[in-house]
PDB file of C-alpha atoms in Angstrom:
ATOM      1  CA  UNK H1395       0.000   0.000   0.000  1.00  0.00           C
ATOM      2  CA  UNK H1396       1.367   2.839  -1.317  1.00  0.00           C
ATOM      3  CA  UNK H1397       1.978   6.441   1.114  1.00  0.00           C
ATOM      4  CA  UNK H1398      -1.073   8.250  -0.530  1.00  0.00           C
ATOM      5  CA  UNK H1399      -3.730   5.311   0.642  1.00  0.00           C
ATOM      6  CA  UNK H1400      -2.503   4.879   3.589  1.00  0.00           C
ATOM      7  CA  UNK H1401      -2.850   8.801   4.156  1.00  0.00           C
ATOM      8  CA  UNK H1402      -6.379   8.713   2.292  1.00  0.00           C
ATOM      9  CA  UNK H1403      -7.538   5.736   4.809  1.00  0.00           C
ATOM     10  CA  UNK H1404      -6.530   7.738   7.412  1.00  0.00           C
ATOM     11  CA  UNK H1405      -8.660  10.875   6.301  1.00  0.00           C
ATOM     12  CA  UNK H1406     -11.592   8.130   6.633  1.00  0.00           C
ATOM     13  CA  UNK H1407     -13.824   8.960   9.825  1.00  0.00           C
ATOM     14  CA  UNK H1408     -16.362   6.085   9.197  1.00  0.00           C
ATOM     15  CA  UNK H1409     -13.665   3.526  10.081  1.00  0.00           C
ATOM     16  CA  UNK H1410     -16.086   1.013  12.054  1.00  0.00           C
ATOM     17  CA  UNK H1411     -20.252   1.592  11.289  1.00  0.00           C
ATOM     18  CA  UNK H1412     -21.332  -0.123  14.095  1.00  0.00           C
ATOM     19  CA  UNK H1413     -18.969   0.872  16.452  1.00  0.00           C
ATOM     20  CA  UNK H1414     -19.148   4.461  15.694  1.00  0.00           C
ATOM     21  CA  UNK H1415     -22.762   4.269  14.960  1.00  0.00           C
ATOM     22  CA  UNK H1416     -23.698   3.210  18.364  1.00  0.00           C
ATOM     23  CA  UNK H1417     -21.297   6.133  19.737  1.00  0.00           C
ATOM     24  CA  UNK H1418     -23.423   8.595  17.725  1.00  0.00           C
ATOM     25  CA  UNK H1419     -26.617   6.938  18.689  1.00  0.00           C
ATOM     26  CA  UNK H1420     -25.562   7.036  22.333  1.00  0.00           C
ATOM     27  CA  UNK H1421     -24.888  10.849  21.551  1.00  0.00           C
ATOM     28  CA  UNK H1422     -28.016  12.186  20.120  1.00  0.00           C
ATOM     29  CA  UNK H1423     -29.927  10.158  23.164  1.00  0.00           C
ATOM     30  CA  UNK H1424     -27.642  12.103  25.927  1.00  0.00           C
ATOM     31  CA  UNK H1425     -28.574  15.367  23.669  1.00  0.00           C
ATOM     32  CA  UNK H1426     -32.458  14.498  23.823  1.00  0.00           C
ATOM     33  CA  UNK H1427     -32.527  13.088  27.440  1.00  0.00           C
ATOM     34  CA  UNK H1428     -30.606  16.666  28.424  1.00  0.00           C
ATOM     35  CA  UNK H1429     -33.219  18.640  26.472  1.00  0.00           C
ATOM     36  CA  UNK H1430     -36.291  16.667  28.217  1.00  0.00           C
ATOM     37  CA  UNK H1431     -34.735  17.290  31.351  1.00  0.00           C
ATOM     38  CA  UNK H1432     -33.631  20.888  30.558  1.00  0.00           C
ATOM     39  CA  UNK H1433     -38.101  21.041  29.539  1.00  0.00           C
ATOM     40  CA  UNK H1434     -39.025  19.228  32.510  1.00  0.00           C
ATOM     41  CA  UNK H1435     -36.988  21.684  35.119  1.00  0.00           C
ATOM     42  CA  UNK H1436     -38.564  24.530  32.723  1.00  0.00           C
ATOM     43  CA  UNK H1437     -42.048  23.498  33.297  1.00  0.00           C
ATOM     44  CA  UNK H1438     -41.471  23.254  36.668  1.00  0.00           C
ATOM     45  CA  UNK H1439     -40.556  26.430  37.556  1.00  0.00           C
ATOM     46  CA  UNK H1440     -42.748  28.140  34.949  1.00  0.00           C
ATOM     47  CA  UNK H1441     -45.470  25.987  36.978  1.00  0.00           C
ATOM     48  CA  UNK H1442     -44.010  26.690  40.917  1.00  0.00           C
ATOM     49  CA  UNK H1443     -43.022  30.510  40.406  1.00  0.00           C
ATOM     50  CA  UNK H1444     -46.445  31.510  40.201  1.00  0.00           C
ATOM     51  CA  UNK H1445     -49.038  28.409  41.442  1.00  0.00           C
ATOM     52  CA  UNK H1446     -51.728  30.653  40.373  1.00  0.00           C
ATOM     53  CA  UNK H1447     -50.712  31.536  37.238  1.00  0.00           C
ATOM     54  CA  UNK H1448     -53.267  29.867  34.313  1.00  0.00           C
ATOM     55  CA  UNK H1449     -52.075  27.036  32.490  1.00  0.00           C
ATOM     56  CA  UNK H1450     -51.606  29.042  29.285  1.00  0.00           C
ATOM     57  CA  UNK H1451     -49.200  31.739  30.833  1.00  0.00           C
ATOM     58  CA  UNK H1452     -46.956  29.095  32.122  1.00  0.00           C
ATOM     59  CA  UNK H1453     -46.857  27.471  28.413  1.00  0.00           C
ATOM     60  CA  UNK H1454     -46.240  30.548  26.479  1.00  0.00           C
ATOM     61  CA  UNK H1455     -43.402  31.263  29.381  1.00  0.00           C
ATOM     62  CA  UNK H1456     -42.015  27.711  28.683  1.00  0.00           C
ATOM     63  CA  UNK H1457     -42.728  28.045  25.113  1.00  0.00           C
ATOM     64  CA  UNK H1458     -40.546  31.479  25.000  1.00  0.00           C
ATOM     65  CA  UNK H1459     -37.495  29.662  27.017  1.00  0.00           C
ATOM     66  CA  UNK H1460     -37.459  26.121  25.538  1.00  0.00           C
ATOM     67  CA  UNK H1461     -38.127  26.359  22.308  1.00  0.00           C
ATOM     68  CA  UNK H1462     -35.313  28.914  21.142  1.00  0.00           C
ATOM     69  CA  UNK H1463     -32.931  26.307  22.905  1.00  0.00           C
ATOM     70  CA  UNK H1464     -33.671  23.292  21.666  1.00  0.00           C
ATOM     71  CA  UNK H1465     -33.563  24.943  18.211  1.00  0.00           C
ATOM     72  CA  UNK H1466     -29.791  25.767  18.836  1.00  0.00           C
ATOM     73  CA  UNK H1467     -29.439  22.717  20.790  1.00  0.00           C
ATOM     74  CA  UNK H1468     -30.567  21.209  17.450  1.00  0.00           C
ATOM     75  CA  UNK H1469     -27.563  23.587  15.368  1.00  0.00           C
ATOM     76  CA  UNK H1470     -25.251  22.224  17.885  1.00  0.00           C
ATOM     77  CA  UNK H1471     -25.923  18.668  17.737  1.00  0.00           C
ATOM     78  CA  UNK H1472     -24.201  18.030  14.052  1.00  0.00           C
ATOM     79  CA  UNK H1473     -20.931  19.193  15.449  1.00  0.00           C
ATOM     80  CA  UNK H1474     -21.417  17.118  18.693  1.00  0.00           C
ATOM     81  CA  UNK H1475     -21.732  13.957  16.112  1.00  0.00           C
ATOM     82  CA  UNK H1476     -19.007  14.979  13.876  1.00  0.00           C
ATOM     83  CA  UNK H1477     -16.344  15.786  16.867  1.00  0.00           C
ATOM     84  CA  UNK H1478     -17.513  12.464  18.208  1.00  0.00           C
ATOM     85  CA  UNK H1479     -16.988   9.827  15.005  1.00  0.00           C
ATOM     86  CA  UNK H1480     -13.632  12.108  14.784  1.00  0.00           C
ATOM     87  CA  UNK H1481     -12.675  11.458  18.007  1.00  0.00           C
ATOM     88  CA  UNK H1482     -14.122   8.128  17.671  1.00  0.00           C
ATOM     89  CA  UNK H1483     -11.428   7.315  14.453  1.00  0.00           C
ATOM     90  CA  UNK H1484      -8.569   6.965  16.622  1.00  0.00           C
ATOM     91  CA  UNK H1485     -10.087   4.142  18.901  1.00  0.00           C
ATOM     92  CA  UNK H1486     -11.697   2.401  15.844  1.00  0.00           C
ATOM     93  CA  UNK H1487      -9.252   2.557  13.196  1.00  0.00           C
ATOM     94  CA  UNK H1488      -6.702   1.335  15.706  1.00  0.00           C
ATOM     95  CA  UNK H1489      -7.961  -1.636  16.304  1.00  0.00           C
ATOM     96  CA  UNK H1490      -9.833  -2.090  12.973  1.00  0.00           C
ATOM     97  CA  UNK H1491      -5.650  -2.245  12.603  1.00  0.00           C
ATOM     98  CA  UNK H1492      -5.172  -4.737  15.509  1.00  0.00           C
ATOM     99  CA  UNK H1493      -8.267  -6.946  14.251  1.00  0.00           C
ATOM    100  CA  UNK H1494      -6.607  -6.692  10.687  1.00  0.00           C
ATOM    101  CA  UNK H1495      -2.799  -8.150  12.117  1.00  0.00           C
ATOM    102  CA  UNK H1496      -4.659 -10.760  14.284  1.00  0.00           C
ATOM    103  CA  UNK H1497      -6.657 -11.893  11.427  1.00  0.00           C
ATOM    104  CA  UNK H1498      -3.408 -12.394   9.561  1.00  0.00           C
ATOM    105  CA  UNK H1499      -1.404 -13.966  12.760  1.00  0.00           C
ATOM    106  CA  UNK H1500      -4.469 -16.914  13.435  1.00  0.00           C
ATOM    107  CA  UNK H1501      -4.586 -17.290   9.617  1.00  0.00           C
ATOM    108  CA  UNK H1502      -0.831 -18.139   9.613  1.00  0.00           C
ATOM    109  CA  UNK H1503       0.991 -14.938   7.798  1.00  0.00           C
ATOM    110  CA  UNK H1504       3.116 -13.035   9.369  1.00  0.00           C
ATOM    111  CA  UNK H1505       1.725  -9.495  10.596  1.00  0.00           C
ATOM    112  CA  UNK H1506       3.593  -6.037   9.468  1.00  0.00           C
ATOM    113  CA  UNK H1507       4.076  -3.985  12.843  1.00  0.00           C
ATOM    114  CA  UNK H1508       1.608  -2.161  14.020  1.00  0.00           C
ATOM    115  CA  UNK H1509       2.344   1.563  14.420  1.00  0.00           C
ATOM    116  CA  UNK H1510       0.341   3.692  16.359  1.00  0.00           C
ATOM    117  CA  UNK H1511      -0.050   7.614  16.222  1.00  0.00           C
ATOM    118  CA  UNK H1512       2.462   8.941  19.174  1.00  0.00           C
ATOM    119  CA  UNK H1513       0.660  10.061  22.032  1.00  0.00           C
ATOM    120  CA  UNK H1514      -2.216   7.364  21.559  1.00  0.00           C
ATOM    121  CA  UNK H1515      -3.893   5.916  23.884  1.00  0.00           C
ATOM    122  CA  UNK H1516      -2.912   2.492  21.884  1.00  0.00           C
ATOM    123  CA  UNK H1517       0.643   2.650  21.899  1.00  0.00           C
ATOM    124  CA  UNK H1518       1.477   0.465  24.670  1.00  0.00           C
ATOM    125  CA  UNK H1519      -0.477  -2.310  23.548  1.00  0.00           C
ATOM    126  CA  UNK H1520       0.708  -1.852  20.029  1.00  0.00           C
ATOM    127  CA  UNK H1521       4.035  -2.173  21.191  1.00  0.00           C
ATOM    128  CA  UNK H1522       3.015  -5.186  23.253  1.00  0.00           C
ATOM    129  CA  UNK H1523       1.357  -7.033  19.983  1.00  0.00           C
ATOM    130  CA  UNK H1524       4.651  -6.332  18.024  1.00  0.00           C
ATOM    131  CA  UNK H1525       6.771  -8.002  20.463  1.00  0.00           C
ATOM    132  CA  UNK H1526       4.499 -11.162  20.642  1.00  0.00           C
ATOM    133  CA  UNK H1527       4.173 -11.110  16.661  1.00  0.00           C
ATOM    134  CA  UNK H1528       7.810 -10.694  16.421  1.00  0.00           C
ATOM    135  CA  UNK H1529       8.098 -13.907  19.213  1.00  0.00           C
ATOM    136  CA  UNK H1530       5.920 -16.140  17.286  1.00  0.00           C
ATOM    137  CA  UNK H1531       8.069 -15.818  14.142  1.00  0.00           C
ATOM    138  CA  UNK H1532      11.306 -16.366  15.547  1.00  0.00           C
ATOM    139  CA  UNK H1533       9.437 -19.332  17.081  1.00  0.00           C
ATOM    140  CA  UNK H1534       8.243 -20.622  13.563  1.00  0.00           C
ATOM    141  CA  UNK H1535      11.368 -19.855  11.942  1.00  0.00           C
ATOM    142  CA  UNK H1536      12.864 -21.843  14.643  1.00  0.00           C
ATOM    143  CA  UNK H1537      10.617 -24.789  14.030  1.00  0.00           C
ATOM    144  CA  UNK H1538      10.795 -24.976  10.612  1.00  0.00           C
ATOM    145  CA  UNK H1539      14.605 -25.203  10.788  1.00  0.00           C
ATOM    146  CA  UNK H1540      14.536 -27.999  13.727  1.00  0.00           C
ATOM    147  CA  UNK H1541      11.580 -29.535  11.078  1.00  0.00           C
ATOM    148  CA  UNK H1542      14.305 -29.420   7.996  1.00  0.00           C
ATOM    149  CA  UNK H1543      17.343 -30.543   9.903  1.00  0.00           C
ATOM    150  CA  UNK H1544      15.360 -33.578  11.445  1.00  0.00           C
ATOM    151  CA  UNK H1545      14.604 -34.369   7.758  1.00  0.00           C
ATOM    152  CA  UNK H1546      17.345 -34.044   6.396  1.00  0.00           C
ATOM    153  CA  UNK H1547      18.880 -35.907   8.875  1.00  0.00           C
ATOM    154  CA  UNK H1548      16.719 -39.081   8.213  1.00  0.00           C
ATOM    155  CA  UNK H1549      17.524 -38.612   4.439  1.00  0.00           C
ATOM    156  CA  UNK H1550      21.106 -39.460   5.107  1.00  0.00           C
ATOM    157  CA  UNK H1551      20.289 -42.377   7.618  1.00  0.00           C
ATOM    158  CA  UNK H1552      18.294 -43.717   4.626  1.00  0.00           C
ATOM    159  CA  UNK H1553      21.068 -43.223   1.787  1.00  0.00           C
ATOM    160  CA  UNK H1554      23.869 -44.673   4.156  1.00  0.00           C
ATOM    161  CA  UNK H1555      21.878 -47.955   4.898  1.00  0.00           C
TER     162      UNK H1555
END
């Protein structure tokens, strides 16, 4: 993969749908469970500042609060879920990378080391995978040489007898 993709795949934000689709889902319900409890405190004291106040004074006064904040609530909200799959990218796409080298380690390949951003929260355990890829070659590549010599080694007990 040439330097260009690999910079292109990492302009992608939509790394993992589901992943980052729950995180935006569990968003926009904080944002609507904080607006119906930003209306319910509203009504409330609308309703207790004046108990004798008719029931149409106290929703116009609600109405003349709530309603000009949940409309910039709602111009808000699309940076909210853009800063949050952005965020999101760095968890996801590392281990979309980690899922991708253990795919390729259980299937038998050998895995390219992983490299992590500096600074992420990853690093550690990136470094940790690399070692243990790194471990399990040497121990193949130590098998398969034990493997040939013991073959080779009966191919010359079978030509000398």
């Amino acid at each position: 993969m040439s330097k260009r993709e690999k910079h292109e795949r990492r302009k992608l934000y939509w790394v993992d749908p589901a992943l980052q689709g729950g995180l935006v889902l569990r968003s926009v319900m904080h944002w609507g469970i904080c607006l119906l409890s930003v209306g319910t405190v509203l009504v409330l004291g609308a309703a207790f500042s004046d108990i004798h106040a008719p029931v149409r004074a106290v929703t116009e006064m609600v109405s003349n609060y709530f309603v000009p904040a949940v409309l910039v609530s709602l111009l808000v909200l699309p940076i909210i879920v853009l800063d949050t799959i952005r965020h999101s990218n760095r968890l996801v796409g590392s281990v979309a990378r980690f899922r991708h080298a253990m795919q390729r380690l259980a299937d038998g390949k050998t895995a390219s080391p992983l490299i992590v951003r500096e600074g992420d929260c990853w690093k550690n355990l990136a470094d940790q995978f690399n070692r243990v890829a790194l471990r399990l070659e040497e121990l193949e590549t130590a098998s398969r040489e034990t493997s040939e010599q013991t073959s080779s080694c009966r191919q010359e007990e079978v030509t000398s007898v």
